[in-house]
Short mmCIF file of C-alpha atoms in Angstrom, two decimals:
data_model
loop_
_atom_site.label_atom_id
_atom_site.label_comp_id
_atom_site.label_asym_id
_atom_site.label_seq_id
_atom_site.Cartn_x
_atom_site.Cartn_y
_atom_site.Cartn_z
CA UNK A 1361 16.76 -11.82 -1.02
CA UNK A 1362 19.86 -10.71 0.72
CA UNK A 1363 20.33 -7.00 1.02
CA UNK A 1364 22.08 -5.30 -1.91
CA UNK A 1365 23.80 -2.06 -2.77
CA UNK A 1366 23.81 -0.58 -6.26
CA UNK A 1367 26.31 2.21 -6.86
CA UNK A 1368 26.14 5.26 -9.12
CA UNK A 1369 22.38 5.31 -9.60
CA UNK A 1370 19.65 7.61 -8.43
CA UNK A 1371 16.16 8.89 -9.12
CA UNK A 1372 15.95 11.99 -11.31
CA UNK A 1373 12.21 12.63 -11.30
CA UNK A 1374 8.81 11.25 -10.33
CA UNK A 1375 5.33 12.07 -11.65
CA UNK A 1376 2.07 10.63 -10.32
CA UNK A 1377 -1.18 10.87 -12.24
CA UNK A 1378 -4.64 10.29 -10.76
CA UNK A 1379 -8.07 10.29 -12.41
CA UNK A 1380 -10.45 13.20 -11.72
CA UNK A 1381 -13.39 11.29 -10.20
CA UNK A 1382 -13.52 11.58 -6.40
CA UNK A 1383 -15.28 8.77 -4.56
CA UNK A 1384 -16.13 9.76 -1.00
CA UNK A 1385 -16.09 7.33 1.92
CA UNK A 1386 -19.43 8.54 3.28
CA UNK A 1387 -21.02 7.52 -0.06
CA UNK A 1388 -19.34 4.11 0.16
CA UNK A 1389 -20.57 3.71 3.74
CA UNK A 1390 -24.17 4.52 2.73
CA UNK A 1391 -24.06 2.09 -0.20
CA UNK A 1392 -22.79 -0.68 2.07
CA UNK A 1393 -25.24 0.07 4.88
CA UNK A 1394 -22.41 0.82 7.30
CA UNK A 1395 -23.75 2.53 10.43
CA UNK A 1396 -22.54 6.06 11.17
CA UNK A 1397 -20.75 4.78 14.29
CA UNK A 1398 -18.80 2.17 12.38
CA UNK A 1399 -18.14 4.61 9.53
CA UNK A 1400 -16.58 7.01 12.04
CA UNK A 1401 -14.39 4.25 13.47
CA UNK A 1402 -13.27 3.11 10.00
CA UNK A 1403 -12.56 6.64 8.87
CA UNK A 1404 -10.54 7.42 12.01
CA UNK A 1405 -8.59 4.17 12.12
CA UNK A 1406 -7.96 3.42 8.44
CA UNK A 1407 -7.82 7.07 7.42
CA UNK A 1408 -10.47 6.96 4.70
CA UNK A 1409 -12.09 10.13 3.43
CA UNK A 1410 -11.94 10.10 -0.36
CA UNK A 1411 -10.20 8.24 -3.18
CA UNK A 1412 -9.73 8.73 -6.91
CA UNK A 1413 -11.33 6.19 -9.23
CA UNK A 1414 -11.18 5.70 -12.98
CA UNK A 1415 -14.09 5.63 -15.39
CA UNK A 1416 -14.48 2.31 -17.24
CA UNK A 1417 -12.61 3.42 -20.37
CA UNK A 1418 -9.44 4.43 -18.49
CA UNK A 1419 -6.75 1.92 -17.50
CA UNK A 1420 -3.48 1.93 -15.60
CA UNK A 1421 -1.74 2.01 -18.97
CA UNK A 1422 -3.46 5.29 -19.88
CA UNK A 1423 -2.54 6.83 -16.52
CA UNK A 1424 1.01 5.53 -16.85
CA UNK A 1425 1.37 7.00 -20.34
CA UNK A 1426 0.20 10.41 -19.10
CA UNK A 1427 2.69 10.21 -16.22
CA UNK A 1428 5.54 9.32 -18.60
CA UNK A 1429 4.76 12.16 -20.98
CA UNK A 1430 4.72 14.71 -18.17
CA UNK A 1431 7.90 13.30 -16.63
CA UNK A 1432 9.89 13.32 -19.87
CA UNK A 1433 8.64 16.82 -20.62
CA UNK A 1434 9.37 18.06 -17.09
CA UNK A 1435 12.90 16.68 -17.19
CA UNK A 1436 13.38 17.84 -20.78
CA UNK A 1437 14.56 14.31 -21.43
CA UNK A 1438 15.40 13.06 -24.91
CA UNK A 1439 13.77 9.67 -25.46
CA UNK A 1440 17.01 8.36 -27.01
CA UNK A 1441 18.53 8.36 -23.50
CA UNK A 1442 16.10 5.67 -22.31
CA UNK A 1443 17.36 2.09 -22.49
CA UNK A 1444 14.54 0.15 -20.84
CA UNK A 1445 10.98 0.53 -19.54
CA UNK A 1446 9.48 -1.50 -16.72
CA UNK A 1447 5.75 -1.47 -15.95
CA UNK A 1448 4.69 -2.79 -12.53
CA UNK A 1449 0.99 -3.55 -12.54
CA UNK A 1450 -1.64 -6.14 -11.68
CA UNK A 1451 -4.29 -4.53 -13.83
CA UNK A 1452 -2.72 -4.67 -17.27
CA UNK A 1453 -4.82 -3.97 -20.38
CA UNK A 1454 -4.55 -7.55 -21.65
CA UNK A 1455 -3.28 -10.93 -20.41
CA UNK A 1456 -0.97 -10.64 -23.44
CA UNK A 1457 0.93 -8.56 -24.50
CA UNK A 1458 2.33 -6.76 -21.48
CA UNK A 1459 1.62 -3.09 -20.74
CA UNK A 1460 5.27 -2.09 -21.12
CA UNK A 1461 5.42 -3.06 -24.79
CA UNK A 1462 2.16 -1.23 -25.58
CA UNK A 1463 3.49 1.83 -23.77
CA UNK A 1464 6.74 1.46 -25.72
CA UNK A 1465 4.71 1.85 -28.91
CA UNK A 1466 2.62 4.75 -27.62
CA UNK A 1467 5.75 6.65 -26.58
CA UNK A 1468 7.36 5.83 -29.94
CA UNK A 1469 10.54 4.56 -28.32
CA UNK A 1470 13.38 3.09 -30.32
CA UNK A 1471 13.24 -0.65 -31.02
CA UNK A 1472 16.53 -1.00 -29.10
CA UNK A 1473 14.59 -0.19 -25.89
CA UNK A 1474 13.60 -3.26 -23.86
CA UNK A 1475 10.22 -3.49 -22.15
CA UNK A 1476 8.74 -5.81 -19.53
CA UNK A 1477 5.95 -5.98 -16.96
CA UNK A 1478 6.25 -7.01 -13.33
CA UNK A 1479 3.22 -8.54 -11.63
CA UNK A 1480 3.41 -7.09 -8.12
CA UNK A 1481 1.25 -4.77 -6.06
CA UNK A 1482 2.08 -2.76 -2.98
CA UNK A 1483 5.73 -3.83 -2.81
CA UNK A 1484 6.10 -3.29 -6.56
CA UNK A 1485 7.59 0.19 -6.53
CA UNK A 1486 10.65 -0.92 -4.57
CA UNK A 1487 11.03 -4.07 -6.67
CA UNK A 1488 10.79 -1.93 -9.79
CA UNK A 1489 13.43 0.45 -8.48
CA UNK A 1490 15.75 -2.48 -7.83
CA UNK A 1491 15.34 -3.88 -11.34
CA UNK A 1492 15.78 -0.45 -12.89
CA UNK A 1493 18.83 0.36 -10.78
CA UNK A 1494 20.55 -2.90 -11.74
CA UNK A 1495 20.01 -2.09 -15.43
CA UNK A 1496 21.54 1.38 -15.35
CA UNK A 1497 25.13 0.22 -15.13
CA UNK A 1498 24.94 -2.53 -17.74
CA UNK A 1499 22.93 -0.53 -20.27
CA UNK A 1500 24.60 2.83 -19.68
CA UNK A 1501 21.16 4.32 -20.34
CA UNK A 1502 18.31 5.74 -18.26
CA UNK A 1503 15.49 3.43 -17.17
CA UNK A 1504 11.85 4.44 -17.03
CA UNK A 1505 9.82 2.76 -14.30
CA UNK A 1506 6.03 2.91 -14.40
CA UNK A 1507 3.89 1.62 -11.53
CA UNK A 1508 0.15 1.70 -11.17
CA UNK A 1509 -3.15 -0.08 -10.88
CA UNK A 1510 -6.87 0.44 -11.19
CA UNK A 1511 -7.85 -1.76 -8.26
CA UNK A 1512 -11.14 0.12 -7.75
CA UNK A 1513 -12.32 -1.97 -10.72
CA UNK A 1514 -10.97 -5.23 -9.33
CA UNK A 1515 -13.00 -5.19 -6.11
CA UNK A 1516 -16.65 -5.88 -5.40
CA UNK A 1517 -18.37 -2.61 -4.49
CA UNK A 1518 -20.36 -4.52 -1.83
CA UNK A 1519 -17.24 -5.80 -0.07
CA UNK A 1520 -16.79 -3.79 3.13
CA UNK A 1521 -13.12 -4.68 3.47
CA UNK A 1522 -11.68 -4.13 -0.01
CA UNK A 1523 -14.53 -2.24 -1.70
CA UNK A 1524 -13.94 0.99 0.21
CA UNK A 1525 -10.17 1.06 0.22
CA UNK A 1526 -8.57 1.32 -3.18
CA UNK A 1527 -7.84 4.38 -5.25
CA UNK A 1528 -6.47 4.38 -8.79
CA UNK A 1529 -3.30 6.01 -10.04
CA UNK A 1530 -0.01 5.51 -11.83
CA UNK A 1531 3.46 6.94 -11.45
CA UNK A 1532 6.47 7.29 -13.71
CA UNK A 1533 9.99 7.43 -12.28
CA UNK A 1534 13.21 8.03 -14.17
CA UNK A 1535 16.36 6.41 -12.83
CA UNK A 1536 19.68 7.57 -14.14
CA UNK A 1537 23.44 7.39 -13.64
CA UNK A 1538 24.44 9.55 -10.67
CA UNK A 1539 28.06 9.58 -9.63
CA UNK A 1540 28.66 9.14 -5.89
CA UNK A 1541 25.03 8.15 -5.25
CA UNK A 1542 23.86 4.66 -4.36
CA UNK A 1543 20.72 2.76 -3.47
CA UNK A 1544 20.41 0.06 -0.82
CA UNK A 1545 17.74 -2.63 -1.10
CA UNK A 1546 16.14 -5.41 0.88
CA UNK A 1547 13.56 -7.53 -0.97
CA UNK A 1548 11.66 -10.45 0.57
CA UNK A 1549 8.75 -12.81 -0.13
CA UNK A 1550 6.62 -15.34 1.73
CA UNK A 1551 4.63 -17.35 -0.77
CA UNK A 1552 2.95 -19.41 1.93
CA UNK A 1553 0.73 -16.39 2.50
CA UNK A 1554 -0.38 -16.05 -1.13
CA UNK A 1555 -4.05 -16.47 -0.29
CA UNK A 1556 -4.14 -13.47 2.08
CA UNK A 1557 -4.55 -11.12 -0.88
CA UNK A 1558 -5.80 -12.79 -4.03
CA UNK A 1559 -8.02 -12.60 -7.08
CA UNK A 1560 -8.88 -16.31 -7.23
CA UNK A 1561 -10.24 -16.49 -10.79
CA UNK A 1562 -9.21 -15.14 -14.15
CA UNK A 1563 -5.89 -16.96 -14.55
CA UNK A 1564 -4.94 -20.39 -15.81
CA UNK A 1565 -5.70 -22.08 -12.45
CA UNK A 1566 -9.32 -20.96 -12.48
CA UNK A 1567 -10.40 -19.27 -15.71
CA UNK A 1568 -13.21 -16.74 -15.44
CA UNK A 1569 -16.63 -18.14 -16.15
CA UNK A 1570 -20.26 -17.36 -15.46
CA UNK A 1571 -19.84 -19.10 -12.10
CA UNK A 1572 -16.77 -17.11 -11.02
CA UNK A 1573 -18.67 -13.90 -11.65
CA UNK A 1574 -21.45 -14.69 -9.16
CA UNK A 1575 -21.20 -12.73 -5.89
CA UNK A 1576 -21.68 -14.61 -2.66
CA UNK A 1577 -22.00 -13.32 0.90
CA UNK A 1578 -19.31 -14.28 3.42
CA UNK A 1579 -19.82 -14.67 7.18
CA UNK A 1580 -19.13 -10.98 7.78
CA UNK A 1581 -21.72 -9.72 5.28
CA UNK A 1582 -19.30 -8.94 2.47
CA UNK A 1583 -20.27 -9.79 -1.10
CA UNK A 1584 -17.54 -11.06 -3.37
CA UNK A 1585 -17.17 -13.18 -6.51
CA UNK A 1586 -14.17 -15.32 -7.37
CA UNK A 1587 -13.31 -12.73 -10.02
CA UNK A 1588 -12.95 -10.07 -7.30
CA UNK A 1589 -10.00 -9.14 -5.13
CA UNK A 1590 -10.16 -10.72 -1.69
CA UNK A 1591 -8.12 -9.47 1.25
CA UNK A 1592 -7.95 -11.13 4.67
CA UNK A 1593 -7.51 -8.02 6.81
CA UNK A 1594 -6.26 -9.53 10.07
CA UNK A 1595 -3.62 -11.67 8.37
CA UNK A 1596 -2.40 -8.75 6.28
CA UNK A 1597 -2.23 -6.54 9.36
CA UNK A 1598 -0.11 -9.01 11.32
CA UNK A 1599 2.12 -9.59 8.27
CA UNK A 1600 2.70 -5.87 7.78
CA UNK A 1601 3.34 -4.81 11.36
CA UNK A 1602 5.60 -7.81 12.07
CA UNK A 1603 7.73 -7.85 8.90
CA UNK A 1604 8.15 -4.13 8.24
CA UNK A 1605 9.95 -3.01 11.42
CA UNK A 1606 12.40 -5.92 11.17
CA UNK A 1607 12.99 -5.28 7.45
CA UNK A 1608 13.74 -1.58 8.01
CA UNK A 1609 16.16 -2.37 10.83
CA UNK A 1610 17.92 -4.97 8.64
CA UNK A 1611 18.28 -2.54 5.74
CA UNK A 1612 19.68 0.28 7.88
CA UNK A 1613 22.08 -2.08 9.61
CA UNK A 1614 23.35 -3.24 6.21
CA UNK A 1615 23.78 0.39 5.08
CA UNK A 1616 25.39 1.28 8.42
CA UNK A 1617 22.96 4.15 8.83
CA UNK A 1618 21.38 5.08 12.13
CA UNK A 1619 17.57 5.25 12.07
CA UNK A 1620 17.80 8.79 13.48
CA UNK A 1621 19.81 9.89 10.43
CA UNK A 1622 17.00 9.04 8.01
CA UNK A 1623 15.04 12.15 7.03
CA UNK A 1624 11.84 10.51 5.77
CA UNK A 1625 10.12 7.13 5.73
CA UNK A 1626 7.83 6.72 2.72
CA UNK A 1627 5.75 3.63 3.44
CA UNK A 1628 3.12 2.13 1.18
CA UNK A 1629 -0.07 3.90 2.23
CA UNK A 1630 -2.02 0.77 3.09
CA UNK A 1631 -3.95 1.90 6.09
CA UNK A 1632 -3.28 4.66 8.63
CA UNK A 1633 -3.42 2.32 11.63
CA UNK A 1634 -0.88 -0.05 10.07
CA UNK A 1635 1.52 2.84 9.39
CA UNK A 1636 1.11 4.21 12.90
CA UNK A 1637 1.78 0.77 14.37
CA UNK A 1638 4.92 0.32 12.26
CA UNK A 1639 6.11 3.83 13.19
CA UNK A 1640 5.48 3.14 16.87
CA UNK A 1641 7.41 -0.14 16.77
CA UNK A 1642 10.36 1.65 15.17
CA UNK A 1643 10.02 4.66 17.54
CA UNK A 1644 9.76 7.01 14.56
CA UNK A 1645 8.48 10.56 15.00
CA UNK A 1646 5.21 11.08 13.12
CA UNK A 1647 6.77 14.03 11.25
CA UNK A 1648 8.99 11.55 9.37
CA UNK A 1649 6.19 9.12 8.46
CA UNK A 1650 3.56 10.55 6.11
CA UNK A 1651 0.32 8.62 6.74
CA UNK A 1652 -2.43 10.80 5.32
CA UNK A 1653 -2.10 10.08 1.60
CA UNK A 1654 -4.71 7.35 1.88
CA UNK A 1655 -7.15 10.01 3.15
CA UNK A 1656 -6.86 11.89 -0.12
CA UNK A 1657 -6.25 9.17 -2.71
CA UNK A 1658 -7.09 5.79 -1.14
CA UNK A 1659 -4.75 2.80 -1.16
CA UNK A 1660 -3.06 3.14 -4.56
CA UNK A 1661 -1.19 -0.18 -4.64
CA UNK A 1662 2.28 0.24 -6.21
CA UNK A 1663 1.70 3.95 -6.93
CA UNK A 1664 1.21 4.93 -3.30
CA UNK A 1665 4.92 5.40 -2.41
CA UNK A 1666 5.72 7.66 -5.38
CA UNK A 1667 2.41 9.51 -4.91
CA UNK A 1668 3.40 10.20 -1.30
CA UNK A 1669 6.77 11.53 -2.47
CA UNK A 1670 5.03 13.77 -5.03
CA UNK A 1671 2.66 15.03 -2.35
CA UNK A 1672 5.30 15.64 0.34
CA UNK A 1673 8.43 16.87 -1.41
CA UNK A 1674 8.95 19.12 -4.40
CA UNK A 1675 11.46 19.56 -7.21
CA UNK A 1676 15.02 20.68 -6.49
CA UNK A 1677 14.66 20.57 -2.71
CA UNK A 1678 17.65 19.63 -0.58
CA UNK A 1679 18.47 15.91 -0.68
CA UNK A 1680 16.47 13.81 1.74
CA UNK A 1681 17.89 10.53 2.96
CA UNK A 1682 14.79 8.39 2.61
CA UNK A 1683 13.53 4.89 3.24
CA UNK A 1684 10.92 3.69 0.74
CA UNK A 1685 9.08 0.58 1.83
CA UNK A 1686 6.17 -1.41 0.44
CA UNK A 1687 4.39 -4.58 1.53
CA UNK A 1688 1.45 -6.59 0.27
CA UNK A 1689 0.26 -9.17 -2.23
CA UNK A 1690 2.52 -12.17 -2.64
CA UNK A 1691 3.14 -11.92 0.21
CA UNK A 1692 5.98 -9.63 -0.72
CA UNK A 1693 7.85 -6.76 0.88
CA UNK A 1694 10.72 -4.55 -0.12
CA UNK A 1695 12.60 -1.56 1.24
CA UNK A 1696 15.09 0.85 -0.30
CA UNK A 1697 17.35 3.51 1.17
CA UNK A 1698 18.44 6.37 -1.06
CA UNK A 1699 18.91 10.08 -1.33
CA UNK A 1700 15.91 11.78 -2.88
CA UNK A 1701 17.28 14.74 -4.77
CA UNK A 1702 14.76 15.17 -7.54
CA UNK A 1703 15.07 17.45 -10.52
CA UNK A 1704 11.36 17.14 -11.25
CA UNK A 1705 8.74 16.17 -8.66
CA UNK A 1706 5.41 17.96 -9.12
CA UNK A 1707 2.37 17.43 -6.89
CA UNK A 1708 0.10 14.57 -8.06
CA UNK A 1709 -1.52 15.52 -11.37
CA UNK A 1710 -5.21 15.06 -12.10
CA UNK A 1711 -5.45 13.73 -15.66
CA UNK A 1712 -8.51 13.58 -17.90
CA UNK A 1713 -8.63 11.36 -20.96
CA UNK A 1714 -8.80 13.75 -23.91
CA UNK B 1059 -1.31 -1.85 30.86
CA UNK B 1060 -3.58 -3.16 33.62
CA UNK B 1061 -7.10 -4.55 33.36
CA UNK B 1062 -8.83 -1.20 33.92
CA UNK B 1063 -6.71 0.50 31.27
CA UNK B 1064 -7.34 -2.39 28.86
CA UNK B 1065 -11.10 -2.14 29.30
CA UNK B 1066 -10.96 1.62 28.80
CA UNK B 1067 -8.93 1.16 25.62
CA UNK B 1068 -11.38 -1.47 24.38
CA UNK B 1069 -14.26 0.92 25.05
CA UNK B 1070 -12.45 3.63 23.10
CA UNK B 1071 -11.67 1.37 20.14
CA UNK B 1072 -15.34 0.43 19.86
CA UNK B 1073 -16.44 4.01 20.62
CA UNK B 1074 -18.88 2.80 23.28
CA UNK B 1075 -20.64 5.18 25.68
CA UNK B 1076 -20.70 2.76 28.62
CA UNK B 1077 -17.82 1.00 30.40
CA UNK B 1078 -17.32 -2.71 29.72
CA UNK B 1079 -17.41 -5.50 32.28
CA UNK B 1080 -16.21 -9.11 32.08
CA UNK B 1081 -19.63 -10.65 31.60
CA UNK B 1082 -20.54 -8.73 28.45
CA UNK B 1083 -20.95 -11.15 25.57
CA UNK B 1084 -18.93 -10.17 22.53
CA UNK B 1085 -21.74 -11.34 20.21
CA UNK B 1086 -23.98 -8.72 21.79
CA UNK B 1087 -21.65 -5.93 20.69
CA UNK B 1088 -22.14 -4.99 17.04
CA UNK B 1089 -18.95 -2.97 17.42
CA UNK B 1090 -16.91 -6.15 18.05
CA UNK B 1091 -16.29 -6.48 14.34
CA UNK B 1092 -13.31 -7.02 12.07
CA UNK B 1093 -12.21 -3.41 12.57
CA UNK B 1094 -12.11 -3.84 16.35
CA UNK B 1095 -10.34 -7.19 16.09
CA UNK B 1096 -7.70 -5.66 13.84
CA UNK B 1097 -7.06 -2.93 16.42
CA UNK B 1098 -6.82 -5.59 19.14
CA UNK B 1099 -4.06 -7.43 17.24
CA UNK B 1100 -1.87 -4.35 17.60
CA UNK B 1101 -2.96 -3.63 21.16
CA UNK B 1102 -2.21 -7.14 22.42
CA UNK B 1103 1.24 -7.21 20.82
CA UNK B 1104 2.36 -3.66 21.64
CA UNK B 1105 0.79 -3.10 25.06
CA UNK B 1106 0.52 -6.61 26.48
CA UNK B 1107 3.42 -8.37 24.73
CA UNK B 1108 1.12 -11.12 23.41
CA UNK B 1109 1.42 -12.15 19.78
CA UNK B 1110 -2.03 -13.31 18.75
CA UNK B 1111 -3.57 -14.41 15.45
CA UNK B 1112 -6.93 -13.24 14.06
CA UNK B 1113 -8.57 -16.62 14.74
CA UNK B 1114 -7.68 -16.35 18.45
CA UNK B 1115 -10.14 -13.47 18.74
CA UNK B 1116 -12.99 -15.06 16.79
CA UNK B 1117 -13.48 -17.95 19.24
CA UNK B 1118 -13.80 -15.79 22.38
CA UNK B 1119 -17.24 -15.42 24.02
CA UNK B 1120 -17.02 -12.56 26.53
CA UNK B 1121 -15.07 -9.45 27.43
CA UNK B 1122 -13.64 -11.52 30.29
CA UNK B 1123 -12.18 -13.95 27.73
CA UNK B 1124 -10.34 -11.03 26.13
CA UNK B 1125 -9.00 -10.02 29.54
CA UNK B 1126 -7.79 -13.58 30.13
CA UNK B 1127 -6.18 -13.79 26.72
CA UNK B 1128 -4.29 -10.63 27.60
CA UNK B 1129 -3.09 -12.21 30.85
CA UNK B 1130 -4.70 -9.47 32.87
CA UNK B 1131 -6.64 -11.58 35.38
#
């Protein structure tokens, strides 16, 4: 997509919710028979230490609902001001109906409120922001954006590449009319790389069956079934570190903003080494590029950018000119430039199903 | 980056105690795994100006082949 500017919109608040269970990397390493030497190298390079994972009865929808309730409460927002809800997820409760409509019912929103899901992962937060921002002007209402996944349940626990990486979580973001504010976007896709990150079975192309549930060992000793998420690490690395620097430069050029004038760069927390490589290629100081969220929460898919914002900045702080940028499954990547001047932005909340 | 610096960096990436020489077979190094190869993708592009793909690294036999791929010999 060409770059775009959307005027008179901004983010009012963000809440991220994570489950209470902490899964430690040293436990993962033991389970997978990873030597202590390799475990040290993985931990240092990727930045793994612990991640939050759901219990089987909790879904992204549950986490998203908890995030919405806290956000609306924290902003003291009347539900009648919401015109649309968007749920970005790849781990919805059912193939049909979509999460957004179920959440609509749980939140008891008015029937005049539209609801839809977006099937995207690590780029999904920025795509969701774009969709929400475009709706603000036409609806003259606030838009509630929910992003989140439970990818810890989509991977094979005996897969050394994906099985140690993902943490669960969901975020709710409220976008609203803000005079004199604007958001810049750059959204891109490369469908020729769709097999780099994929769950092969479970859709119409290859329905799940007894056969697709059988784990098989690959040539690197990873066990994976066709029902499990597969990620080709080297391809994803090259994709991320080649597309991201160019995309950020393109966005800032479009906005006529110097890279030095940006206060913070909130990248999708894929992997510490990837973020450091992107930062190096853009000559960014490490103080402007948070890269330790994965250490605490794991790779949280679409929720990792808002979780990083919740972890790094608080409510009612001075506005920060920020780049938000995600990249991943699709292949898909998106970047936004906006002022973060949040009325409500608590630290990530640990939520227990009551 | 020259050859000596490259070999030192390779040793550091794999966290090896002993220095590497050209004749060392990559198959003999358990540390020459997907994690190391991922780090090499960034190293080749950023330090040596060589854009390589993951499969370029899989077919190499020795440390010397890595040095050659980097254009350091």
